[in-house]
Coordinates of C-alpha atoms and ligand atoms in Angstrom, one line a residue:
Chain A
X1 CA -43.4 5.4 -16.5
X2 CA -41.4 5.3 -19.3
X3 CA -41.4 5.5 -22.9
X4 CA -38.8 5.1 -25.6
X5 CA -40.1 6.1 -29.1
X6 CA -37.5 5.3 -32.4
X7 CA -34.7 6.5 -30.5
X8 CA -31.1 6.5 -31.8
X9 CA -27.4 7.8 -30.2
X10 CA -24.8 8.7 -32.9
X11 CA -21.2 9.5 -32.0
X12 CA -18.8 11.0 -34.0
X13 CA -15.2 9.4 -34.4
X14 CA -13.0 10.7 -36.6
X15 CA -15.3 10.8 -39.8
X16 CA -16.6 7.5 -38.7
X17 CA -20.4 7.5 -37.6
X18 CA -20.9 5.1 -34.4
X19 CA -24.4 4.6 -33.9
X20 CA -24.2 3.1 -30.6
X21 CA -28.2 2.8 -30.5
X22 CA -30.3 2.6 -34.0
X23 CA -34.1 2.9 -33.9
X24 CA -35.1 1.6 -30.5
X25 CA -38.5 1.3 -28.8
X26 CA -39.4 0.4 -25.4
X27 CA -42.3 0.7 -23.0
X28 CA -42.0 0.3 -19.3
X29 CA -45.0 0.4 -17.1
X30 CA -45.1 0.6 -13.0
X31 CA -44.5 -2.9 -11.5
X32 CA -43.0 -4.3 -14.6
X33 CA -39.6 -5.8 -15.1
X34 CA -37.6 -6.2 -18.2
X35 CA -34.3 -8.0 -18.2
X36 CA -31.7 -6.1 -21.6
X37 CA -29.2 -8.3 -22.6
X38 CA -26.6 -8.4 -25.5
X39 CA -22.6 -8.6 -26.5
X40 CA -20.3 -6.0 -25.0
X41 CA -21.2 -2.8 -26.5
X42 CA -24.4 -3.2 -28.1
X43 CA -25.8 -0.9 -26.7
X44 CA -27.4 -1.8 -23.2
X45 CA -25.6 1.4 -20.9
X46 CA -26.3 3.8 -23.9
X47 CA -30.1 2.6 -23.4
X48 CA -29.8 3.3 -19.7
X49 CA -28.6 6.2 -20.2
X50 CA -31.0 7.5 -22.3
X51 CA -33.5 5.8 -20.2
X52 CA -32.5 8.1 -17.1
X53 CA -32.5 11.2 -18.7
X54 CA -28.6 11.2 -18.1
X55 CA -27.9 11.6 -21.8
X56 CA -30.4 12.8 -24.9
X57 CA -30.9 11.1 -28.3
X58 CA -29.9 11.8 -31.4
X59 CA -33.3 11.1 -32.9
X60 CA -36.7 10.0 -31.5
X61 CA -37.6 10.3 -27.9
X62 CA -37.4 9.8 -24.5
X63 CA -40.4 10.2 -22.0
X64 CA -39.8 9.7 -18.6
X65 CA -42.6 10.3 -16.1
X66 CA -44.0 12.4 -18.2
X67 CA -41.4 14.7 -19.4
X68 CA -40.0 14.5 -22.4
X69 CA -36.2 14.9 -22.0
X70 CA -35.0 16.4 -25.2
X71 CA -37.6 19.4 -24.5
X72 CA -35.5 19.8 -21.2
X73 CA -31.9 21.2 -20.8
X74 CA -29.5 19.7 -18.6
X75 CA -31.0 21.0 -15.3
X76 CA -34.0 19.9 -16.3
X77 CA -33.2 16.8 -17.1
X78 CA -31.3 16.5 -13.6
X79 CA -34.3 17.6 -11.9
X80 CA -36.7 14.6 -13.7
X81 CA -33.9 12.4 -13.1
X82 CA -33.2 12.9 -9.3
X83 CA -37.0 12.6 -8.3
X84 CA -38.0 9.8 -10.7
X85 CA -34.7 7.2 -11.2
X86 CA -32.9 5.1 -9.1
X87 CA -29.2 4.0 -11.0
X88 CA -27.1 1.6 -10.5
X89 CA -24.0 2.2 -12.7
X90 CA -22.0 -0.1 -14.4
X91 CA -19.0 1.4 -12.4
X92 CA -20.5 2.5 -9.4
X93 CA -19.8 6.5 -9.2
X94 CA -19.6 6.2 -4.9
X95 CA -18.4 9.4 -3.9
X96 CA -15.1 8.5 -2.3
X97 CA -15.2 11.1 0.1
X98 CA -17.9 9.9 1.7
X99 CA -18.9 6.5 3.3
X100 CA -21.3 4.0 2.3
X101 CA -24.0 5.7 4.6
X102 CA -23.4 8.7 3.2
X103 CA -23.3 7.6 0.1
X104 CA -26.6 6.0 0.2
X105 CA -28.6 8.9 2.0
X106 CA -27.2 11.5 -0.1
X107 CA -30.1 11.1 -2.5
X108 CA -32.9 11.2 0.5
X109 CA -31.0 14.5 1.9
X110 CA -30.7 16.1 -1.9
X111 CA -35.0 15.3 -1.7
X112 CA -35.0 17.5 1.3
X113 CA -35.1 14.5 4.0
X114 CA -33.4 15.2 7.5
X115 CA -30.3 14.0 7.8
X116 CA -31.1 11.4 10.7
X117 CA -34.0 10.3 8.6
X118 CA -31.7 9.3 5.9
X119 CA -28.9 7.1 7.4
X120 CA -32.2 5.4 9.0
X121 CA -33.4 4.7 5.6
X122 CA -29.6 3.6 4.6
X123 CA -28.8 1.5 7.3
X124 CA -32.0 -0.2 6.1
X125 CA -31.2 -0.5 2.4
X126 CA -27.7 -1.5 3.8
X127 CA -29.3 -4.8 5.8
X128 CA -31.3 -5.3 2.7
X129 CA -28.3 -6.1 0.4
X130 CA -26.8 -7.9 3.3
X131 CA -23.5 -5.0 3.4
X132 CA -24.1 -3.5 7.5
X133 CA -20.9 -4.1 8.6
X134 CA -19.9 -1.6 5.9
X135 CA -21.6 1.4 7.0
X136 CA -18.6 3.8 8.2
X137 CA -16.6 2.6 5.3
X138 CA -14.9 4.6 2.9
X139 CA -14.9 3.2 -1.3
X140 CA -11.7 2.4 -1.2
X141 CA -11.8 0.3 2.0
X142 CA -14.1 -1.5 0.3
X143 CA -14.2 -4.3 -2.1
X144 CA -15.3 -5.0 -5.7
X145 CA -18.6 -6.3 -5.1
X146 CA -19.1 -4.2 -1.8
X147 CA -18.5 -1.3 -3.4
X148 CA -21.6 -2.6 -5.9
X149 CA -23.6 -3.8 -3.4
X150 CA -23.7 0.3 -1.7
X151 CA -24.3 1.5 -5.1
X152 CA -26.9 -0.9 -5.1
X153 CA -28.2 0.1 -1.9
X154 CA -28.2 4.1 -3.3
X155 CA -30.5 3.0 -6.5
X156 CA -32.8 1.2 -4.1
X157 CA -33.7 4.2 -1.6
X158 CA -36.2 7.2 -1.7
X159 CA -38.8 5.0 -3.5
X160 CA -38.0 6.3 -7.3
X161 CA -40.4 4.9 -9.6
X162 CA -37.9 3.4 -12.7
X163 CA -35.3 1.8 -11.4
X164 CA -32.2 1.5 -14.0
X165 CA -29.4 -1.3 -13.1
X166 CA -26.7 -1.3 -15.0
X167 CA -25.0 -5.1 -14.4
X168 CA -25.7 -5.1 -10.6
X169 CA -24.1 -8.4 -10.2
X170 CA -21.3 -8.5 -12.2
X171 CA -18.9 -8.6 -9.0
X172 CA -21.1 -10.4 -7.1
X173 CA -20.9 -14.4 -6.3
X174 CA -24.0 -16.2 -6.8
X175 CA -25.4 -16.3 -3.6
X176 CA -24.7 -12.3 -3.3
X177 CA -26.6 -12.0 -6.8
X178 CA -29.7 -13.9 -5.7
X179 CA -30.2 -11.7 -2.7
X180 CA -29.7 -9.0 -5.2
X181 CA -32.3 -10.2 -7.8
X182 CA -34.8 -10.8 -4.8
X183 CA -34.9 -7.3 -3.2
X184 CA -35.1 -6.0 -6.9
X185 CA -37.8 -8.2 -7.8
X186 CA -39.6 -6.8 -4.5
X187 CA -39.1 -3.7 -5.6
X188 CA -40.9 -4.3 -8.5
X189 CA -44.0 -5.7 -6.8
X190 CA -44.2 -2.9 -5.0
X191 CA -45.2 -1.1 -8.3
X192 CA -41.4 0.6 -9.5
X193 CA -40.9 0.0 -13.4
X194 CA -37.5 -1.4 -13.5
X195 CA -35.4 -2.2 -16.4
X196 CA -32.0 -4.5 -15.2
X197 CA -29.1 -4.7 -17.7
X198 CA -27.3 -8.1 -17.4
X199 CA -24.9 -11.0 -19.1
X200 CA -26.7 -13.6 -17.0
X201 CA -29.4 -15.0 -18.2
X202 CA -30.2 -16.8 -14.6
X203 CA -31.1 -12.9 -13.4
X204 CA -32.5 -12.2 -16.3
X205 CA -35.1 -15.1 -15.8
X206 CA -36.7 -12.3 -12.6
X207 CA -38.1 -9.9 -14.8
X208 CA -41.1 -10.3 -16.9
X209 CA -39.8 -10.0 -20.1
X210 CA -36.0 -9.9 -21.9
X211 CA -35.3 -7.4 -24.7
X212 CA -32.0 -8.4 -26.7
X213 CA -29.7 -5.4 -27.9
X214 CA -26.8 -6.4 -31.1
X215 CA -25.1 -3.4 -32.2
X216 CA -27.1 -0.8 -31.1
X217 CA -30.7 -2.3 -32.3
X218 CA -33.8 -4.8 -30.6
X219 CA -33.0 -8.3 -32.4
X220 CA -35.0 -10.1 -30.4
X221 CA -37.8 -10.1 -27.3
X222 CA -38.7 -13.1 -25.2
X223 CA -40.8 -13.3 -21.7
X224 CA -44.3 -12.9 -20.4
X225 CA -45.2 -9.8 -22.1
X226 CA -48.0 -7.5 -20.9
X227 CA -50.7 -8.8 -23.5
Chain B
X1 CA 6.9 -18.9 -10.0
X2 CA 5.0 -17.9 -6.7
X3 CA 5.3 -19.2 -3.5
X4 CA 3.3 -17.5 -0.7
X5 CA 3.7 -18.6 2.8
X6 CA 1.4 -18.0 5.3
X7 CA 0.5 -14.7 4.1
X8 CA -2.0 -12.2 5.8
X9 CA -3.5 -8.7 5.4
X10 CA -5.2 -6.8 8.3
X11 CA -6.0 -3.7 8.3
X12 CA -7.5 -1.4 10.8
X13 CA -10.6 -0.1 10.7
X14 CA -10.9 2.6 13.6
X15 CA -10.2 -0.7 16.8
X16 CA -11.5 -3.4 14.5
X17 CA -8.8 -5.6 12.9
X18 CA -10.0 -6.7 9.4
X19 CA -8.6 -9.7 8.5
X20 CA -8.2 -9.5 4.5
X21 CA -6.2 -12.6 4.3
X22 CA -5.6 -14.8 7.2
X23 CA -2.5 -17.6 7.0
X24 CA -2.6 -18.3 2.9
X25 CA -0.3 -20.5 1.4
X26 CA -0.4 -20.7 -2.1
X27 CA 2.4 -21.9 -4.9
X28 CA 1.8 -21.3 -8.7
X29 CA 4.3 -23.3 -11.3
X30 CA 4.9 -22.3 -14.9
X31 CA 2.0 -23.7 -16.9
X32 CA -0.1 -23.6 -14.3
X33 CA -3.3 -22.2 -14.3
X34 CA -5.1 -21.5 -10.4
X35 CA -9.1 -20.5 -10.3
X36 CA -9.9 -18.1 -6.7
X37 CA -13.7 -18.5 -6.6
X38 CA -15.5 -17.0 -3.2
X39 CA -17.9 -14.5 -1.9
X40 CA -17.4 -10.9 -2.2
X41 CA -15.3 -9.1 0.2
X42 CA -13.6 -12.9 1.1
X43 CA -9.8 -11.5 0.1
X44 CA -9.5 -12.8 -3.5
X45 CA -8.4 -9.1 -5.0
X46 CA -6.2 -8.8 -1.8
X47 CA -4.3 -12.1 -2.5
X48 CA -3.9 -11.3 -6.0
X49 CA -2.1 -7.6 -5.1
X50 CA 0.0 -9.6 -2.8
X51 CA 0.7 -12.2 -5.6
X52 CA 1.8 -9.4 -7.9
X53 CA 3.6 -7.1 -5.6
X54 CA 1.1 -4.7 -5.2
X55 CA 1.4 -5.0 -1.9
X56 CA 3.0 -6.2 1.0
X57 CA 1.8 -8.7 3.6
X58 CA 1.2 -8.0 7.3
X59 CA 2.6 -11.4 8.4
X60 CA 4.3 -14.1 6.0
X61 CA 5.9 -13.9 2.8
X62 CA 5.1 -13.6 -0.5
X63 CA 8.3 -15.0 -3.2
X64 CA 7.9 -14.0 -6.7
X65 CA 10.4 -14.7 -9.0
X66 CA 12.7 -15.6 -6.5
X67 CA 12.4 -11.9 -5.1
X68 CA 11.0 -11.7 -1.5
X69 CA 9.2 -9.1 -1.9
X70 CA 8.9 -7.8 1.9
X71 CA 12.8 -7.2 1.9
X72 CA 12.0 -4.4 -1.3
X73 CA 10.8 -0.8 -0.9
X74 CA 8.1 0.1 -3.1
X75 CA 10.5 1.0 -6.3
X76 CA 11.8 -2.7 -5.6
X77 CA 8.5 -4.0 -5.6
X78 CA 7.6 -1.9 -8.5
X79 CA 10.9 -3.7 -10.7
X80 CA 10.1 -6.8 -9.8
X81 CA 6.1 -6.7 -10.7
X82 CA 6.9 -4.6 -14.2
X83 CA 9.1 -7.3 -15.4
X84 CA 7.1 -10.3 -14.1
X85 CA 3.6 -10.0 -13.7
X86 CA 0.2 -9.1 -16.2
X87 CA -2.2 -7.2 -14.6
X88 CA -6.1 -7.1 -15.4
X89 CA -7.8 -5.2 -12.7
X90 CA -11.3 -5.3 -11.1
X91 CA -11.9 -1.9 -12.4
X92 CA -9.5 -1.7 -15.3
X93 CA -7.5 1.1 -14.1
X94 CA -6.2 2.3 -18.0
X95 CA -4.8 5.7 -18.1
X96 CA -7.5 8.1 -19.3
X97 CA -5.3 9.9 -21.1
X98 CA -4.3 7.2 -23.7
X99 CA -5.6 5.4 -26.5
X100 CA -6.0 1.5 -26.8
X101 CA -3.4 0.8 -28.2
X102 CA -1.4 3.1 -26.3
X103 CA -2.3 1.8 -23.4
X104 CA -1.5 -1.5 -24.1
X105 CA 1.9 -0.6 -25.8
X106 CA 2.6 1.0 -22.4
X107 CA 4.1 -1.7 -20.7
X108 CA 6.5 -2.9 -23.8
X109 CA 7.5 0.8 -24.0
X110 CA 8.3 0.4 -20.4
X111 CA 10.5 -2.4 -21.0
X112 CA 12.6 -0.7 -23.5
X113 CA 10.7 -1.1 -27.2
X114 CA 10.6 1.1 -29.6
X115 CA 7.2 2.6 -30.1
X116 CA 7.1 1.3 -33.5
X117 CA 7.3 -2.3 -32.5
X118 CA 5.5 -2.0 -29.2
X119 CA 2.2 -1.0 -31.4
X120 CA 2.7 -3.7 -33.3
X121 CA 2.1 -6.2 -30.4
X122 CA -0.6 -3.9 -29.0
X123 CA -2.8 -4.3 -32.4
X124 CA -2.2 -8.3 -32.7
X125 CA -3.3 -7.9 -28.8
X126 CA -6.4 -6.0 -29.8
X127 CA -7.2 -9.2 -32.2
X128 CA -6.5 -11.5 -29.6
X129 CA -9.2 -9.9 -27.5
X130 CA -11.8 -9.1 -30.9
X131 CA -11.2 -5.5 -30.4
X132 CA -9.4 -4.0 -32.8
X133 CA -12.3 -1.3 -33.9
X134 CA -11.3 0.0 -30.5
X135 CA -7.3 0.9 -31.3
X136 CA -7.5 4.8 -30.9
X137 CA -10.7 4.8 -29.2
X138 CA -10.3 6.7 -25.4
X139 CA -11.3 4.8 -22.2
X140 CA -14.0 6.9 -21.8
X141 CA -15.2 6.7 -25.4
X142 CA -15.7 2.7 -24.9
X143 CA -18.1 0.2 -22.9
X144 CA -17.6 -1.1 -20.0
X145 CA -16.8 -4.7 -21.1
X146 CA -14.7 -2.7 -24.2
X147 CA -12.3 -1.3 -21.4
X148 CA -12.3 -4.8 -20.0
X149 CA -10.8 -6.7 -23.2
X150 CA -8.4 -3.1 -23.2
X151 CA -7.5 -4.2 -20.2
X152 CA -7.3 -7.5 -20.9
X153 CA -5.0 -7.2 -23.8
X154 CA -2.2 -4.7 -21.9
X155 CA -2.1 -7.8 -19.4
X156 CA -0.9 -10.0 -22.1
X157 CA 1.9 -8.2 -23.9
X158 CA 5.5 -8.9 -22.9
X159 CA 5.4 -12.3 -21.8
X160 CA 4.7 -11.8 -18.6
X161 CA 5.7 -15.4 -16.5
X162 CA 2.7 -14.2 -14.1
X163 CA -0.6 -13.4 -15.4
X164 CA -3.1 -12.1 -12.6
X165 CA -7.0 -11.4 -13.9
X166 CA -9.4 -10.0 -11.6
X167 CA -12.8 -10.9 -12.7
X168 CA -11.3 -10.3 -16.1
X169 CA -14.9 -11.3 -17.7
X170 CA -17.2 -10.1 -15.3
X171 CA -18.4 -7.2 -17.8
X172 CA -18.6 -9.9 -21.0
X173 CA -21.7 -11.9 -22.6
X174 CA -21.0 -15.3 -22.8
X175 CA -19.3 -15.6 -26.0
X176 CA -16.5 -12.8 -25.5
X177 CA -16.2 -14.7 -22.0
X178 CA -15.3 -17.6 -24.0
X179 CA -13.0 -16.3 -26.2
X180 CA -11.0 -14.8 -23.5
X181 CA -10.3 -18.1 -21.5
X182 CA -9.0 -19.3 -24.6
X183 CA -6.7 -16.8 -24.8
X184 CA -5.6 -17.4 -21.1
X185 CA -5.4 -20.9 -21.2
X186 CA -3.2 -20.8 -24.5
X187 CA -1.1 -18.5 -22.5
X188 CA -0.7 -20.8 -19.7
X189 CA 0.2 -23.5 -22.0
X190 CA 3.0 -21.4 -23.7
X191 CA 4.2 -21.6 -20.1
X192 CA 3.2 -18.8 -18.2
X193 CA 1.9 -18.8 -15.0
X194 CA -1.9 -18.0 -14.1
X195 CA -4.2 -17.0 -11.3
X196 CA -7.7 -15.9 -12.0
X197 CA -10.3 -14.5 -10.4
X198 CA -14.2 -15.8 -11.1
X199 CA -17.3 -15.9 -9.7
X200 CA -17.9 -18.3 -12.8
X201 CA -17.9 -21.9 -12.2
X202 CA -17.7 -22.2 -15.9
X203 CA -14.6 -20.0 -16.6
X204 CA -13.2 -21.5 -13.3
X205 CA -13.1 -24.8 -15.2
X206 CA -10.6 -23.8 -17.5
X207 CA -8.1 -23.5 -15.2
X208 CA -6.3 -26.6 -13.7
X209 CA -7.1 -26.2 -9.9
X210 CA -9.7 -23.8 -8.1
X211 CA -9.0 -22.8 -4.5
X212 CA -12.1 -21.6 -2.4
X213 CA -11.9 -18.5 -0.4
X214 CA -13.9 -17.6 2.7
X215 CA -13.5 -14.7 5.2
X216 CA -9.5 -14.5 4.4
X217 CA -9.4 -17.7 4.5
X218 CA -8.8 -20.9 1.8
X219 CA -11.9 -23.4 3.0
X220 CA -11.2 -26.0 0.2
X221 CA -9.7 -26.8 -3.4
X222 CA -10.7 -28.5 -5.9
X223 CA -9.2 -30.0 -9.8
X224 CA -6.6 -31.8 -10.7
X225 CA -3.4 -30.1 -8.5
X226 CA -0.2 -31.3 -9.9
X227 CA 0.8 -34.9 -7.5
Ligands
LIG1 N1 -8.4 -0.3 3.2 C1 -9.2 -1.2 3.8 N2 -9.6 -1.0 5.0 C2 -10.4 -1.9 5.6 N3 -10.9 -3.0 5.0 C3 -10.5 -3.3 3.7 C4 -9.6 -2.3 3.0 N4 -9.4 -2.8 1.8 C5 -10.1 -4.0 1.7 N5 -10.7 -4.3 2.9 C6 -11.5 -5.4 3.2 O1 -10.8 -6.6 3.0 C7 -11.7 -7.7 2.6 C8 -11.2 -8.3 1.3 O2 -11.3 -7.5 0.2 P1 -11.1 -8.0 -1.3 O3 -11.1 -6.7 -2.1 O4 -9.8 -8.8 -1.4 O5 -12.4 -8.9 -1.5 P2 -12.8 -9.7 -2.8 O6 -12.9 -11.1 -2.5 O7 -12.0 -9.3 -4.0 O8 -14.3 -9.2 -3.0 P3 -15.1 -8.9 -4.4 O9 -15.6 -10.3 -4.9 O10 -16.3 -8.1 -3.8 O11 -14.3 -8.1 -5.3 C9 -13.1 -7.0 2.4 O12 -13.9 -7.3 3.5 C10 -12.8 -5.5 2.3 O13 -13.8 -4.8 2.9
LIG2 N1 -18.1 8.7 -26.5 C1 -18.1 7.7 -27.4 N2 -17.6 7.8 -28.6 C2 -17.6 6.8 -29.5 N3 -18.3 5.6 -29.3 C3 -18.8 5.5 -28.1 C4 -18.8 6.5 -27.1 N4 -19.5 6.0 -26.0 C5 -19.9 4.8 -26.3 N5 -19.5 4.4 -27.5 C6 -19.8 3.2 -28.2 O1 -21.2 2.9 -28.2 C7 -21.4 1.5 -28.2 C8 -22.4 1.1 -27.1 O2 -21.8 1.3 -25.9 P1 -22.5 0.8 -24.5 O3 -21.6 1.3 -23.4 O4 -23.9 1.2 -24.5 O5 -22.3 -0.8 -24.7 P2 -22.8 -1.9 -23.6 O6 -23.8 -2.8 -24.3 O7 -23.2 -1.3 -22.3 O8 -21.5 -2.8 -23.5 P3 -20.8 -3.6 -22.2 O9 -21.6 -4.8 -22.1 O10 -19.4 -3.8 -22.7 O11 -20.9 -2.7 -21.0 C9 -20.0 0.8 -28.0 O12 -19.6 0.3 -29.2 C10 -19.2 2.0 -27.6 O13 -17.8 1.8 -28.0
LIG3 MG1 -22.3 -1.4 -20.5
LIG4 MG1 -12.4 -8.2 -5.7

């Protein structure tokens, strides 16, 4: 499903080179898991990133179902990315105009699904992260972690086949981020490829294997890897 | 240095009354240090824009620094908050417009310093929080958990007697975690007053009581309270 080959992300500060990501491979296959961990900014929402075709690399690839991104330009890219990803971002990018239905079926509607079809499917991806008395609510009616749980919820519909979470728990209590780590690790039996950024290393401990970012490079790889 | 009394929020959402916070009571001393642990969506970011003047409450009152702040109109409230109470957010909320460091000299500037010596503190903040690479670095040129020290660090500048931190390490690995409940705590013990926000039982331990909140609700506390 996806395949990262040497790939790097420079940014230019000043006359300073950042090199937010340096060198990195990765391989994810359907129905596998792998956990990313790190320190704050190593690196793990600039892998993401280049992981869902939101962004391109410097150097080295990116090939996402198929495609190879940096052949694509941005419409391109958008059109690989809508069909084949599911995100969850790090700061949740709800559209505030529109409630956590909404929200949720906008990608199923954007695929060409009816309208009524849709909120079905999101009233069911909203009982799923335990959030269905949120349904007519607007973002900013919402709290922290409800607000993560519908963009959550949004990653989780329309069946995409890498899902890409970018600390999904982060403003979740415990309980909240086990249900959370189940329906993802459902997911994943259910054949998606899914790679789950996280400080915890109690969520990390669902997916099959855990890749460990410092400063923009792999240091380290632990887990149940696909022999 | 706090004294809520039988505070609560409601709002309305289209007939339903949504009981953010339901009959609180909660009094915070100089020195002390409070932990709000609970499940998402159970009122702690409510009670802590009530504790800092943020907002008013529906019913009861809410005393901080001897100011009621239900007798003030919202430039009142706004006084009162800018000259007593740190702020970390549970989505950062720095001005998009500004550096770092210039949003962290913000408040001093606010206060009356010259720009000169409000950097000054801004930069010794930025080492506090290990993230002095970052000084002219835009928001949206920085990680998530980067915009979270940022935010982190404009909190403590000026000696604020009331230091309120939403989830202020929800975005951190373990070890920048650490480091910043250091810094708190040595705050608290210069003689400020804190209330922070976890879903960490382990950060939750550095404080000297945790109060439990359910549904709007306290359900239970825990630590050694002052006798
Ligand atoms: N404008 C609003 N209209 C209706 N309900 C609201 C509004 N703002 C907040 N709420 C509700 O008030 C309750 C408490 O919200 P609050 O943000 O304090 O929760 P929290 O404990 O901080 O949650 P989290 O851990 O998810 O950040 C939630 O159920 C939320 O949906
Ligand atoms: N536009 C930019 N210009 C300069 N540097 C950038 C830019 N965007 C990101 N960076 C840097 O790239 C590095 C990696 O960022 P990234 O967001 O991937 O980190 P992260 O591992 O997700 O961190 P966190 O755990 O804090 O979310 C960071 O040092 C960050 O400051
Ligand atoms: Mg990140
Ligand atoms: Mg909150």
């Amino acid at each position: 499903v996806l395949r990262i080959n040497a790939a790097s992300r420079y940014y230019r500060d000043g006359d300073a080179e950042i090199r937010a990501l340096d060198e990195i491979n990765l391989t994810v296959h359907a129905g596998e898991f792998v956990a990313v961990m790190g320190p704050s900014g190593s690196g793990k929402s600039t892998l993401l990133s280049l992981a869902g075709a939101l962004d391109t690399p410097t150097r080295g690839e990116v090939v996402l179902a198929g495609a190879n991104i940096s052949a694509l330009n941005a419409t391109g890219r958008a059109a690989v990315r809508r069909r084949h990803a599911g995100f969850v971002f790090q700061d949740y990018n709800l559209v505030p105009a529109l409630t956590a239905a909404e929200n949720i079926a906008l990608p199923l509607e954007l695929d060409g699904m009816s309208v009524r079809q849709a909120r079905r499917a999101a009233r069911a991806a909203l009982i799923d992260v335990d959030a269905v008395e949120l349904t007519d609510r607007f973002p900013d009616q919402m709290s922290g972690g409800q607000r993560q749980r519908v963009a959550i919820a949004r990653a989780l519909v329309g069946e995409r086949s890498l899902l890409l979470a970018d600390e999904p728990t982060g403003a979740l209590d415990t309980n909240t981020g086990e249900t959370i780590m189940r329906v993802l690790r459902a997911r994943i039996d259910a054949g998606a490829a899914g790679i789950l950024v996280t400080h915890d290393a109690r969520h990390a401990a669902w997916a099959d294997r855990t890749v460990f970012l410092r400063d923009g490079r792999v240091t380290d790889e632990t887990g149940t890897a696909a022999a």
